[in-house]
Coordinates of C-alpha atoms in Angstrom, one line a residue:
M1 CA -99.5 -82.8 102.3
Y2 CA -96.5 -85.3 102.2
D3 CA -94.9 -83.4 99.3
Y4 CA -91.5 -85.0 100.2
A5 CA -92.9 -88.5 99.8
L6 CA -94.4 -87.6 96.6
V7 CA -91.0 -86.5 95.3
H8 CA -89.9 -90.1 95.7
V9 CA -93.3 -91.4 94.2
V10 CA -93.0 -89.4 91.2
Y11 CA -89.2 -88.8 90.4
T12 CA -86.9 -91.3 92.3
I13 CA -88.7 -94.6 92.7
P14 CA -89.9 -94.9 89.1
L15 CA -86.2 -94.1 87.9
A16 CA -84.9 -96.8 90.3
I17 CA -87.4 -99.4 89.2
A18 CA -86.6 -98.6 85.4
L19 CA -82.9 -98.9 86.1
S20 CA -83.3 -102.2 88.0
I21 CA -85.5 -103.7 85.1
I22 CA -82.7 -102.8 82.6
L23 CA -79.8 -103.9 84.8
G24 CA -81.3 -106.8 86.6
P25 CA -80.3 -109.7 84.0
L26 CA -76.8 -108.3 84.0
L27 CA -76.2 -108.0 87.7
T28 CA -73.5 -110.3 89.3
R29 CA -72.8 -110.9 93.0
R30 CA -70.2 -108.5 93.0
D31 CA -72.6 -105.9 91.5
I32 CA -75.0 -106.6 94.3
Y33 CA -72.0 -106.6 96.8
K34 CA -71.0 -103.1 95.4
I35 CA -74.5 -101.8 95.6
C36 CA -74.9 -102.8 99.2
F37 CA -71.5 -101.6 100.3
L38 CA -71.8 -98.2 98.7
Q39 CA -75.4 -97.9 100.3
L40 CA -74.0 -98.7 103.6
V41 CA -71.2 -96.2 103.3
A42 CA -73.1 -93.5 101.9
V43 CA -76.0 -93.6 104.4
T44 CA -73.7 -93.9 107.5
Y45 CA -71.3 -91.3 106.5
T46 CA -74.1 -88.8 105.5
I47 CA -76.5 -89.3 108.5
P48 CA -74.2 -87.3 111.2
W49 CA -73.5 -84.5 108.7
D50 CA -77.2 -84.0 107.6
S51 CA -78.4 -84.3 111.2
Y52 CA -76.3 -81.4 112.1
L53 CA -77.6 -79.3 109.0
I54 CA -81.1 -79.9 110.2
R55 CA -80.5 -79.3 114.1
T56 CA -78.7 -76.1 113.2
R57 CA -81.4 -75.2 110.7
I58 CA -79.4 -74.8 107.6
W59 CA -81.9 -77.2 106.0
T60 CA -85.7 -77.0 107.1
Y61 CA -88.8 -78.9 106.3
P62 CA -92.4 -77.7 106.8
Q63 CA -94.1 -80.0 109.1
D64 CA -96.9 -80.8 106.5
V65 CA -94.6 -82.0 103.8
I66 CA -93.2 -84.9 105.7
I67 CA -94.7 -88.0 107.0
G68 CA -93.3 -87.7 110.6
P69 CA -90.8 -90.4 111.5
T70 CA -87.2 -89.2 111.8
L71 CA -83.8 -90.6 112.6
F72 CA -81.4 -88.2 114.5
D73 CA -83.8 -85.5 113.5
I74 CA -83.7 -86.5 109.8
P75 CA -86.9 -87.2 108.1
A76 CA -87.6 -90.7 106.9
E77 CA -87.9 -89.4 103.3
E78 CA -84.5 -87.7 103.7
V79 CA -82.8 -90.9 104.8
F80 CA -84.4 -92.8 101.9
F81 CA -83.0 -90.0 99.6
F82 CA -79.6 -91.0 100.5
S83 CA -80.2 -94.6 99.9
I84 CA -82.1 -94.2 96.5
Q85 CA -79.8 -91.7 95.0
T86 CA -76.8 -93.8 95.8
Y87 CA -78.8 -96.9 94.3
I88 CA -79.8 -95.0 91.2
T89 CA -76.1 -93.7 90.3
T90 CA -74.5 -96.9 91.2
C91 CA -76.7 -98.9 88.9
L92 CA -76.1 -96.5 86.1
Q93 CA -72.3 -96.7 86.7
I94 CA -72.5 -100.5 86.6
L95 CA -74.7 -100.5 83.4
L96 CA -72.3 -98.2 81.5
S97 CA -69.2 -100.3 82.8
K98 CA -70.4 -103.6 81.6
P99 CA -68.7 -103.3 78.2
V100 CA -65.4 -102.3 79.7
L101 CA -62.6 -104.6 80.9
T102 CA -61.3 -102.6 83.7
A103 CA -57.9 -104.5 84.1
I104 CA -56.8 -102.9 80.6
H105 CA -56.9 -99.5 82.2
L106 CA -54.3 -100.3 85.1
H107 CA -50.9 -99.1 84.4
N108 CA -47.4 -99.8 85.9
E109 CA -46.1 -96.3 86.5
A110 CA -42.5 -97.5 86.7
D111 CA -42.9 -98.7 83.1
L112 CA -41.1 -96.0 81.0
L113 CA -42.2 -97.4 77.8
D114 CA -45.8 -97.0 78.6
P115 CA -46.7 -93.3 77.5
T116 CA -49.8 -93.2 79.5
S117 CA -47.8 -93.9 82.7
K118 CA -45.8 -90.7 82.4
S119 CA -48.7 -88.3 83.1
L120 CA -50.4 -90.3 85.8
P121 CA -48.4 -89.4 88.7
I122 CA -48.6 -85.6 87.8
W123 CA -52.3 -85.7 87.6
K124 CA -52.5 -88.0 90.8
R125 CA -50.5 -85.1 92.9
A126 CA -52.6 -82.4 91.3
G127 CA -55.8 -83.9 92.3
Q128 CA -54.5 -84.7 95.8
L129 CA -53.5 -80.9 96.0
V130 CA -56.9 -79.7 95.0
F131 CA -59.0 -82.0 97.2
G132 CA -56.4 -81.5 100.1
L133 CA -57.1 -77.8 99.9
G134 CA -60.7 -78.2 99.6
S135 CA -60.6 -80.1 102.9
V136 CA -58.5 -77.6 104.8
I137 CA -59.4 -74.1 103.6
P138 CA -63.3 -74.4 104.5
I139 CA -62.0 -75.2 108.0
L140 CA -59.7 -72.2 108.2
L141 CA -62.5 -69.9 107.0
R142 CA -65.1 -71.3 109.5
E143 CA -65.2 -68.0 111.3
S144 CA -65.9 -65.8 108.2
N145 CA -69.3 -64.7 106.8
N146 CA -72.4 -67.0 107.6
E147 CA -73.5 -66.6 104.1
G148 CA -70.9 -69.2 102.9
H149 CA -71.6 -71.5 105.8
Y150 CA -73.5 -74.2 104.1
M151 CA -71.0 -74.3 101.1
R152 CA -68.2 -74.6 103.5
L153 CA -70.0 -77.5 105.3
I154 CA -70.4 -79.3 101.9
L155 CA -66.7 -79.0 101.1
I156 CA -65.6 -80.1 104.5
W157 CA -67.9 -83.3 104.2
A158 CA -67.1 -84.3 100.6
C159 CA -63.4 -83.2 100.0
P160 CA -61.6 -85.5 102.4
V161 CA -63.4 -88.5 101.0
M162 CA -62.8 -87.4 97.4
L163 CA -59.0 -87.1 98.3
M164 CA -59.0 -90.7 99.4
L165 CA -61.1 -92.0 96.4
W166 CA -58.9 -90.1 94.0
S167 CA -55.7 -91.4 95.7
F168 CA -57.0 -94.9 95.2
A169 CA -58.8 -94.7 91.6
Y170 CA -57.1 -91.8 89.7
Q171 CA -55.7 -94.2 87.2
L172 CA -59.3 -95.4 86.3
L173 CA -60.8 -92.0 86.6
L174 CA -58.2 -90.6 84.2
T175 CA -58.1 -93.5 81.6
L176 CA -61.6 -95.2 81.5
P177 CA -64.0 -94.0 79.0
W178 CA -66.0 -90.9 79.9
T179 CA -69.1 -92.9 79.6
T180 CA -68.1 -94.9 82.6
T181 CA -66.9 -92.1 84.8
W182 CA -68.3 -88.7 83.9
L183 CA -71.7 -89.6 82.4
P184 CA -72.9 -91.5 85.3
I185 CA -72.1 -88.3 87.3
A186 CA -73.5 -85.8 84.9
A187 CA -76.8 -87.6 84.1
P188 CA -78.1 -88.2 87.7
T189 CA -76.9 -84.7 88.7
L190 CA -78.9 -82.8 85.9
Y191 CA -81.9 -85.1 86.7
L192 CA -81.7 -84.3 90.5
W193 CA -81.1 -80.7 89.7
I194 CA -84.5 -80.5 88.0
V195 CA -86.2 -82.4 90.8
D196 CA -84.5 -80.1 93.4
T197 CA -85.7 -77.0 91.5
L198 CA -89.2 -78.3 91.7
A199 CA -89.0 -79.1 95.4
L200 CA -87.5 -75.7 96.3
R201 CA -90.1 -73.9 94.3
R202 CA -92.8 -75.9 96.0
G203 CA -91.4 -75.3 99.5
T204 CA -90.8 -79.1 100.1
W205 CA -87.6 -78.0 101.6
S206 CA -85.6 -74.8 101.9
I207 CA -82.2 -73.4 102.9
E208 CA -82.1 -70.7 105.5
S209 CA -81.2 -67.4 103.8
G210 CA -78.5 -66.5 106.2
T211 CA -76.3 -69.5 105.5
K212 CA -76.2 -69.6 101.6
L213 CA -74.4 -67.4 99.2
G214 CA -77.6 -66.3 97.2
I215 CA -76.2 -67.4 94.0
Q216 CA -78.7 -69.4 91.7
V217 CA -77.5 -71.5 88.8
W218 CA -81.0 -70.9 87.3
P219 CA -84.2 -69.9 88.9
H220 CA -84.9 -71.7 92.3
L221 CA -81.7 -73.9 92.0
E222 CA -79.3 -72.5 94.7
L223 CA -75.5 -72.8 94.0
E224 CA -74.9 -74.9 97.2
E225 CA -77.7 -77.3 96.1
A226 CA -76.2 -77.7 92.6
V227 CA -72.8 -78.4 94.1
F228 CA -74.1 -80.8 96.7
F229 CA -75.8 -83.0 94.0
L230 CA -72.8 -82.8 91.9
L231 CA -70.5 -83.9 94.7
T232 CA -72.7 -86.8 96.1
N233 CA -73.0 -88.2 92.6
A234 CA -69.2 -87.9 92.2
L235 CA -68.7 -89.6 95.5
V236 CA -70.9 -92.5 94.5
V237 CA -69.2 -93.1 91.1
W238 CA -65.9 -92.5 92.5
G239 CA -66.5 -95.1 95.3
A240 CA -67.8 -97.4 92.6
T241 CA -64.8 -96.8 90.3
A242 CA -62.4 -97.5 93.4
F243 CA -64.3 -100.7 94.1
D244 CA -63.8 -101.6 90.5
N245 CA -60.2 -100.8 90.8
A246 CA -59.7 -103.1 93.7
V247 CA -61.4 -106.0 92.0
A248 CA -59.4 -105.4 88.8
I249 CA -56.1 -105.7 90.6
L250 CA -57.3 -108.9 92.4
D251 CA -58.6 -110.4 89.0
S252 CA -55.6 -109.4 86.9
F253 CA -52.8 -110.6 89.0
P254 CA -53.1 -114.1 90.0
S255 CA -49.3 -114.4 90.8
R256 CA -49.9 -111.9 93.8
F257 CA -53.4 -112.9 94.7
P258 CA -53.8 -116.6 94.0
M259 CA -57.1 -117.1 95.6
V260 CA -59.8 -114.5 95.3
P261 CA -63.3 -115.3 96.6
G262 CA -66.2 -114.4 94.7
I263 CA -67.1 -111.6 97.0
P264 CA -63.8 -110.5 98.3
P265 CA -63.9 -108.9 101.9
P266 CA -63.0 -105.3 102.3
T267 CA -59.8 -106.2 103.9
T268 CA -58.6 -108.0 100.7
M269 CA -59.8 -105.1 98.6
F270 CA -57.9 -102.5 100.6
K271 CA -54.8 -104.8 100.2
A272 CA -55.3 -104.5 96.4
L273 CA -55.7 -100.8 96.5
F274 CA -52.5 -100.4 98.5
L275 CA -50.5 -102.5 96.1
A276 CA -47.9 -100.1 94.5
T277 CA -48.5 -99.5 90.9
S278 CA -44.8 -100.4 90.2
K279 CA -45.6 -104.0 91.0
Y280 CA -48.4 -104.2 88.5
E281 CA -47.5 -106.9 85.8
T282 CA -46.8 -104.9 82.7
R283 CA -46.7 -107.9 80.3
R284 CA -49.9 -109.4 81.4
L285 CA -51.7 -106.0 81.1
Q286 CA -50.4 -105.6 77.7
G287 CA -51.4 -109.0 76.8
L288 CA -55.1 -108.3 78.0
R289 CA -55.0 -105.2 75.9
N290 CA -53.9 -106.9 72.7
A291 CA -56.4 -109.8 73.4
L292 CA -59.3 -107.5 73.7
M293 CA -58.2 -105.5 70.6
V294 CA -58.1 -108.6 68.7
L295 CA -61.8 -109.5 69.9
A296 CA -63.0 -105.9 69.1
K297 CA -61.8 -106.3 65.5
K298 CA -62.3 -110.0 64.7
S299 CA -65.3 -111.1 66.8
R300 CA -68.0 -108.7 67.5
S301 CA -70.4 -111.3 68.9
F302 CA -67.9 -112.7 71.5
Y303 CA -66.7 -109.1 72.3
L304 CA -70.3 -108.2 73.2
A305 CA -70.9 -111.4 75.1
S306 CA -67.6 -110.9 77.0
G307 CA -69.2 -107.9 78.8
V308 CA -71.6 -110.2 80.6
F309 CA -69.0 -112.4 82.1
A310 CA -67.1 -111.2 85.1
G311 CA -63.9 -111.7 87.1
R312 CA -61.0 -114.0 86.2
L313 CA -63.5 -116.0 84.0
R314 CA -63.8 -113.0 81.7
I315 CA -60.2 -112.6 81.6
D316 CA -59.3 -116.2 80.8
L317 CA -62.1 -116.3 78.1
I318 CA -60.7 -113.3 76.4
L319 CA -57.3 -114.7 76.3
L320 CA -58.6 -118.0 75.2
Y321 CA -60.6 -116.5 72.3
A322 CA -58.0 -114.2 71.3
F323 CA -55.4 -117.2 71.0
C324 CA -57.9 -118.8 68.7
R325 CA -58.4 -115.8 66.5
V326 CA -54.5 -115.1 66.4
A327 CA -53.9 -118.7 65.4
D328 CA -56.6 -118.5 62.7
D329 CA -55.3 -115.1 61.3
L330 CA -51.7 -116.1 61.2
I331 CA -52.5 -119.3 59.4
D332 CA -55.2 -118.1 57.2
D333 CA -53.4 -115.1 56.0
A334 CA -50.2 -116.8 55.2
P335 CA -48.9 -116.0 51.7
S336 CA -48.5 -119.7 50.9
A337 CA -49.3 -123.3 52.0
A338 CA -45.7 -123.7 53.2
E339 CA -45.9 -120.5 55.2
A340 CA -49.3 -121.6 56.7
S341 CA -47.7 -125.1 57.6
K342 CA -44.8 -123.3 59.4
W343 CA -47.4 -121.4 61.4
V344 CA -49.1 -124.5 62.5
Q345 CA -45.9 -126.0 63.5
H346 CA -44.9 -123.0 65.5
F347 CA -48.2 -123.3 67.5
T348 CA -47.7 -127.0 68.0
N349 CA -44.3 -126.3 69.5
F350 CA -45.8 -123.7 71.6
L351 CA -48.3 -126.0 73.1
D352 CA -45.8 -128.8 73.5
I353 CA -43.7 -126.6 75.7
A354 CA -46.9 -124.9 77.4
Y355 CA -48.1 -128.4 78.6
S356 CA -44.7 -130.2 79.1
P357 CA -43.7 -131.1 82.7
K358 CA -40.5 -129.5 82.0
R359 CA -41.8 -126.2 81.2
D360 CA -39.6 -123.3 82.0
E361 CA -39.4 -119.5 81.1
K362 CA -36.5 -119.9 78.7
R363 CA -38.0 -122.9 76.6
L364 CA -41.3 -121.1 76.5
Q365 CA -39.8 -117.8 75.3
Q366 CA -37.9 -119.8 72.6
A367 CA -41.3 -121.4 71.5
L368 CA -42.7 -117.8 71.3
D369 CA -39.9 -116.1 69.6
P370 CA -41.3 -116.7 66.0
F371 CA -44.6 -115.0 66.8
P372 CA -45.2 -111.2 66.2
P373 CA -45.1 -109.2 69.7
E374 CA -48.7 -108.7 69.9
A375 CA -49.3 -112.5 69.4
Q376 CA -46.4 -113.3 71.9
S377 CA -48.2 -111.3 74.7
I378 CA -51.5 -113.2 74.2
L379 CA -49.9 -116.6 73.9
L380 CA -47.8 -116.2 76.9
F381 CA -50.9 -115.8 79.2
L382 CA -53.1 -118.5 77.5
P383 CA -54.5 -120.2 80.8
T384 CA -53.1 -123.6 79.9
D385 CA -53.1 -124.5 83.7
K386 CA -56.8 -124.5 83.5
L387 CA -57.6 -126.1 80.2
P388 CA -57.1 -129.6 78.8
S389 CA -54.5 -129.8 75.9
G390 CA -56.5 -132.1 73.6
P391 CA -59.0 -129.7 72.2
L392 CA -56.0 -127.2 71.5
Y393 CA -54.4 -129.6 69.4
S394 CA -57.5 -130.7 67.6
L395 CA -57.9 -127.0 66.8
L396 CA -54.6 -127.1 65.0
D397 CA -56.0 -130.2 63.2
G398 CA -58.6 -128.1 61.9
F399 CA -56.2 -125.6 60.5
R400 CA -54.3 -128.4 58.8
I401 CA -57.6 -129.2 57.0
D402 CA -57.6 -125.5 55.9
Q403 CA -54.1 -125.9 54.4
K404 CA -55.2 -128.8 52.2
F405 CA -57.4 -126.4 50.1
F406 CA -54.0 -125.1 48.7
D407 CA -52.6 -128.5 47.8
A408 CA -52.3 -129.2 44.1
E409 CA -54.6 -132.3 44.6
S410 CA -57.3 -130.3 46.2
R411 CA -59.4 -129.9 43.0
E412 CA -59.5 -133.9 42.6
H413 CA -59.6 -134.5 46.2
P414 CA -61.1 -131.7 48.1
P415 CA -60.7 -131.6 51.9
I416 CA -64.5 -131.3 52.6
K417 CA -65.9 -134.2 50.3
T418 CA -68.5 -135.5 52.6
F419 CA -70.7 -134.4 55.4
A420 CA -68.6 -136.3 57.7
D421 CA -65.6 -134.3 56.5
L422 CA -67.6 -131.2 57.3
E423 CA -68.5 -132.4 60.8
R424 CA -65.0 -133.3 61.6
Y425 CA -63.8 -129.9 60.4
A426 CA -66.4 -128.0 62.4
S427 CA -65.6 -130.0 65.5
C428 CA -61.9 -129.2 65.2
V429 CA -62.1 -125.5 64.7
A430 CA -65.3 -124.8 66.9
G431 CA -66.5 -127.7 68.9
T432 CA -63.1 -127.5 70.5
V433 CA -63.6 -123.9 71.5
G434 CA -66.9 -124.5 73.0
E435 CA -65.3 -127.3 75.1
L436 CA -62.5 -125.1 76.2
C437 CA -65.0 -122.3 77.2
L438 CA -66.9 -124.6 79.4
N439 CA -63.8 -126.0 81.0
L440 CA -63.0 -122.4 82.1
V441 CA -66.5 -121.9 83.3
Y442 CA -66.2 -125.0 85.6
Y443 CA -62.7 -124.1 86.8
H444 CA -64.0 -120.7 88.0
D445 CA -67.3 -121.8 89.3
P446 CA -67.5 -120.1 92.8
D447 CA -69.9 -122.8 94.1
Q448 CA -68.3 -126.0 92.5
G449 CA -71.6 -127.6 92.8
A450 CA -71.9 -129.4 89.5
S451 CA -71.8 -133.2 89.4
T452 CA -69.3 -135.0 87.2
E453 CA -72.2 -136.3 85.0
T454 CA -73.5 -132.8 84.6
K455 CA -70.1 -131.4 83.6
R456 CA -69.7 -134.3 81.1
R457 CA -73.2 -133.7 79.5
C458 CA -72.8 -129.9 79.3
L459 CA -69.0 -130.2 77.7
A460 CA -70.5 -132.5 75.2
A461 CA -73.3 -130.2 74.4
G462 CA -70.8 -127.2 74.3
A463 CA -68.8 -129.0 71.6
K464 CA -72.0 -129.6 69.5
M465 CA -73.0 -125.9 69.9
G466 CA -69.7 -124.7 68.8
R467 CA -70.1 -126.9 65.8
A468 CA -73.5 -125.2 65.1
L469 CA -72.0 -122.0 65.3
Q470 CA -69.1 -122.9 62.9
Y471 CA -71.9 -124.0 60.4
V472 CA -73.6 -120.5 60.6
N473 CA -70.1 -119.2 60.1
I474 CA -69.5 -121.3 57.0
V475 CA -72.9 -120.1 55.4
R476 CA -72.1 -116.7 56.0
D477 CA -68.7 -116.7 54.6
V478 CA -69.3 -118.8 51.4
K479 CA -68.4 -115.8 49.1
T480 CA -65.3 -114.9 51.1
D481 CA -64.1 -118.4 51.5
A482 CA -64.5 -118.8 47.7
D483 CA -62.5 -115.7 47.2
A484 CA -59.7 -117.3 49.2
G485 CA -60.1 -120.6 47.0
R486 CA -62.0 -122.6 49.7
C487 CA -65.3 -124.1 50.1
Y488 CA -66.5 -125.9 53.0
I489 CA -69.8 -127.2 51.5
P490 CA -69.3 -131.0 50.8
S491 CA -68.3 -131.3 47.2
E492 CA -70.6 -134.5 47.1
W493 CA -73.6 -132.2 47.6
L494 CA -72.5 -130.1 44.6
E495 CA -71.2 -132.5 42.0
K496 CA -74.4 -132.9 40.1
S497 CA -75.4 -129.3 40.2
T498 CA -72.4 -127.1 39.8
Q499 CA -69.1 -126.8 38.2
R500 CA -66.1 -127.6 40.4
S501 CA -64.6 -124.1 40.8
A502 CA -65.0 -122.2 44.0
E503 CA -66.2 -119.0 42.3
T504 CA -69.1 -121.0 40.6
R505 CA -70.1 -122.7 43.9
A506 CA -70.3 -119.4 45.6
E507 CA -72.9 -118.2 43.2
Q508 CA -75.0 -121.5 42.7
I509 CA -75.4 -123.1 45.9
P510 CA -78.4 -121.6 47.8
H511 CA -79.9 -125.0 48.6
P512 CA -76.7 -126.4 50.2
R513 CA -76.2 -123.1 52.2
K514 CA -79.9 -123.6 53.5
R515 CA -79.2 -127.3 54.4
I516 CA -76.2 -126.3 56.5
L517 CA -78.1 -123.6 58.3
D518 CA -81.0 -125.9 59.0
L519 CA -78.5 -128.4 60.5
A520 CA -76.9 -125.5 62.7
F521 CA -80.3 -124.8 63.9
A522 CA -81.3 -128.4 64.7
I523 CA -78.1 -128.8 66.8
Y524 CA -78.9 -125.6 68.5
A525 CA -82.4 -126.7 69.4
N526 CA -81.2 -129.9 70.7
N527 CA -78.4 -128.6 72.9
R528 CA -79.5 -125.2 74.0
D529 CA -81.4 -126.3 77.1
A530 CA -78.1 -127.7 78.4
I531 CA -77.1 -124.1 79.0
E532 CA -79.6 -124.0 81.8
A533 CA -77.5 -126.8 83.7
L534 CA -74.4 -124.6 83.7
P535 CA -73.3 -122.7 86.7
Y536 CA -75.5 -119.8 87.3
Y537 CA -73.0 -117.2 87.4
A538 CA -71.9 -118.0 83.9
R539 CA -75.1 -119.2 82.3
G540 CA -76.3 -115.8 81.1
G541 CA -72.8 -115.0 79.5
I542 CA -73.0 -118.3 77.6
R543 CA -76.6 -117.7 76.5
V544 CA -75.5 -114.3 75.1
A545 CA -72.6 -115.6 73.3
V546 CA -74.6 -118.4 71.6
E547 CA -77.8 -116.3 70.9
S548 CA -75.8 -113.3 69.5
Y549 CA -74.2 -115.7 67.0
M550 CA -77.3 -117.5 66.2
E551 CA -78.8 -114.2 65.4
I552 CA -76.7 -114.1 62.3
G553 CA -78.2 -117.3 61.2
R554 CA -81.7 -115.8 61.7
V555 CA -80.6 -112.8 59.6
M556 CA -79.7 -115.1 57.0
R557 CA -82.9 -117.2 57.2
E558 CA -84.9 -114.0 56.8
R559 CA -82.9 -113.1 53.7
M560 CA -83.4 -116.6 52.3
R561 CA -87.3 -116.6 52.8
Q562 CA -87.1 -113.2 51.1
G563 CA -85.0 -114.3 48.1
R564 CA -82.4 -111.8 48.9
P565 CA -78.7 -112.4 48.7
L566 CA -77.1 -113.3 52.1
E567 CA -74.2 -110.9 51.7
F568 CA -74.1 -107.3 53.0
A569 CA -76.9 -107.9 55.5
G570 CA -76.8 -105.3 58.4
G571 CA -73.8 -103.5 56.8
G572 CA -71.2 -105.9 57.6
K573 CA -67.8 -106.5 55.8
K574 CA -67.9 -107.1 52.0
G575 CA -69.2 -110.6 51.3
R576 CA -70.4 -111.3 54.7
S577 CA -73.8 -111.2 56.5
S578 CA -73.8 -109.1 59.7
V579 CA -76.1 -108.1 62.5
P580 CA -76.3 -104.3 63.4
K581 CA -75.0 -103.4 66.7
S582 CA -78.3 -102.3 68.1
R583 CA -79.9 -105.6 67.2
R584 CA -77.1 -107.5 68.9
I585 CA -77.5 -105.5 72.0
W586 CA -81.3 -106.1 72.0
V587 CA -80.7 -109.8 71.4
G588 CA -78.1 -109.9 74.3
W589 CA -80.6 -108.2 76.8
K590 CA -83.5 -110.2 75.6
T591 CA -81.4 -113.3 76.2
M592 CA -80.5 -112.3 79.6
M593 CA -83.9 -111.7 80.5
G594 CA -84.6 -115.4 79.7
R595 CA -86.2 -115.0 76.3
R596 CA -84.4 -117.2 73.8
G597 CA -84.6 -116.4 70.0
A598 CA -86.9 -118.6 67.7
V599 CA -85.5 -121.7 66.1

């Protein structure tokens, strides 16, 4: 009795609940919009086709396996199947797509310097030909043998939509990682093949023998059913990818789409999809690719956290953080103090022009000329129109403090002599970044509901939290900093217990390291509640960014308690503590669930 309902109770509903629990903390408004939009399209498009199959008795259901209510002759359980399959597959696609910045997979096909763009039009036309033939040939063969009737109806129903979706989203379908395109098709398909096999064997539903080819993929799984579930999951994933394609175009090109609502209407999304690829801004796309590459190599914690943000906020945060990393690397890796000073001056000139009321493209390009091409592409799109200039200039002040370590007088007059020196340095190089990030959060807030006082309080807390994260960074990097001739632990803390050489300090300062780490956790404890006052849409991402970095501090605390050296934790780079990727993911998910780490 009621076998069809039991299929849902045992196989589909538990899976949907599990995916909802895993994905729930990561869902954005646009994700919910995508789920609802695809649900509406899938159910309304499938009902007429499925109703025809049942009325012509291609599909049949014994009366005792269904509860009874029908919609256009379709059992309620079947209508629910349309909905829950779409939900499961869409949730999986969203979950697997979170780490990916879709925008970097857009390509201007008129750009002859982009090797990827050369093959895309060929694959586009090939796909259109295949799905075009799949739409037409079954119609031409409709009078042929009845045994292929069900397969022809599947192709007539699916191929026209696949042709449309391929035409819209072929770039992403060809260039996105397979884990975001083919895996969310393959995994639900295999699962539903198993469910379908069990249902066909039990007689929960059946296909009339005169309408099927009689070929089985394995015992009890008809070829038509295997193709049906493969194509339905492909339709859902391709629909979700086309949705992502439209959103990526809207978010990536503010010059063409100046104002994009948090939930763009279908008309706006179709306008984006119909934008010719030759009008994609190549330099901006390349800048985003370079920025994300910098983060992937230089800041794994922020790279992980960036996947929790969405829309233009995510893009601007990536560009901002990449700017900071590029500046740090060019100045830090300079072969001499004089060369480092030149880089600081180049960055100062760039900011002077970028924030000048007389800014023009020629002067800006002149300011960018001294930088490597990859750095130019990042600096060019730094969102200076959304950021105050003060923190960026303060960031350069922090780099000037770094340079003093290479002055001849640094042994007698170290740059970080007192705790006040350390506090000022951390404020310059990290407190500024926290403040800048929150400025972007408030600029992109879709609700714009925060009061001036709340903004002021959160910006101040963000600057303090940035300082705390820098303290963690300093404790982690004592060995590598010492190898480079720098020590950020105040020298007045060391004068009575250690020699003055950086190498000796690195070996003999466990207590000062613990002292700085305790300061970091004290600042973190006093300011983490301010995160809850941030706009809801960005709150989770900020939590993940903070907690994933503080987890490095927790790793070091564990090792301090155990009397183990802080270096090499988690298999990180030589001389650095690190957190394994699995632990970072767990911390991120736990944080999004609202469970913060211990102080």
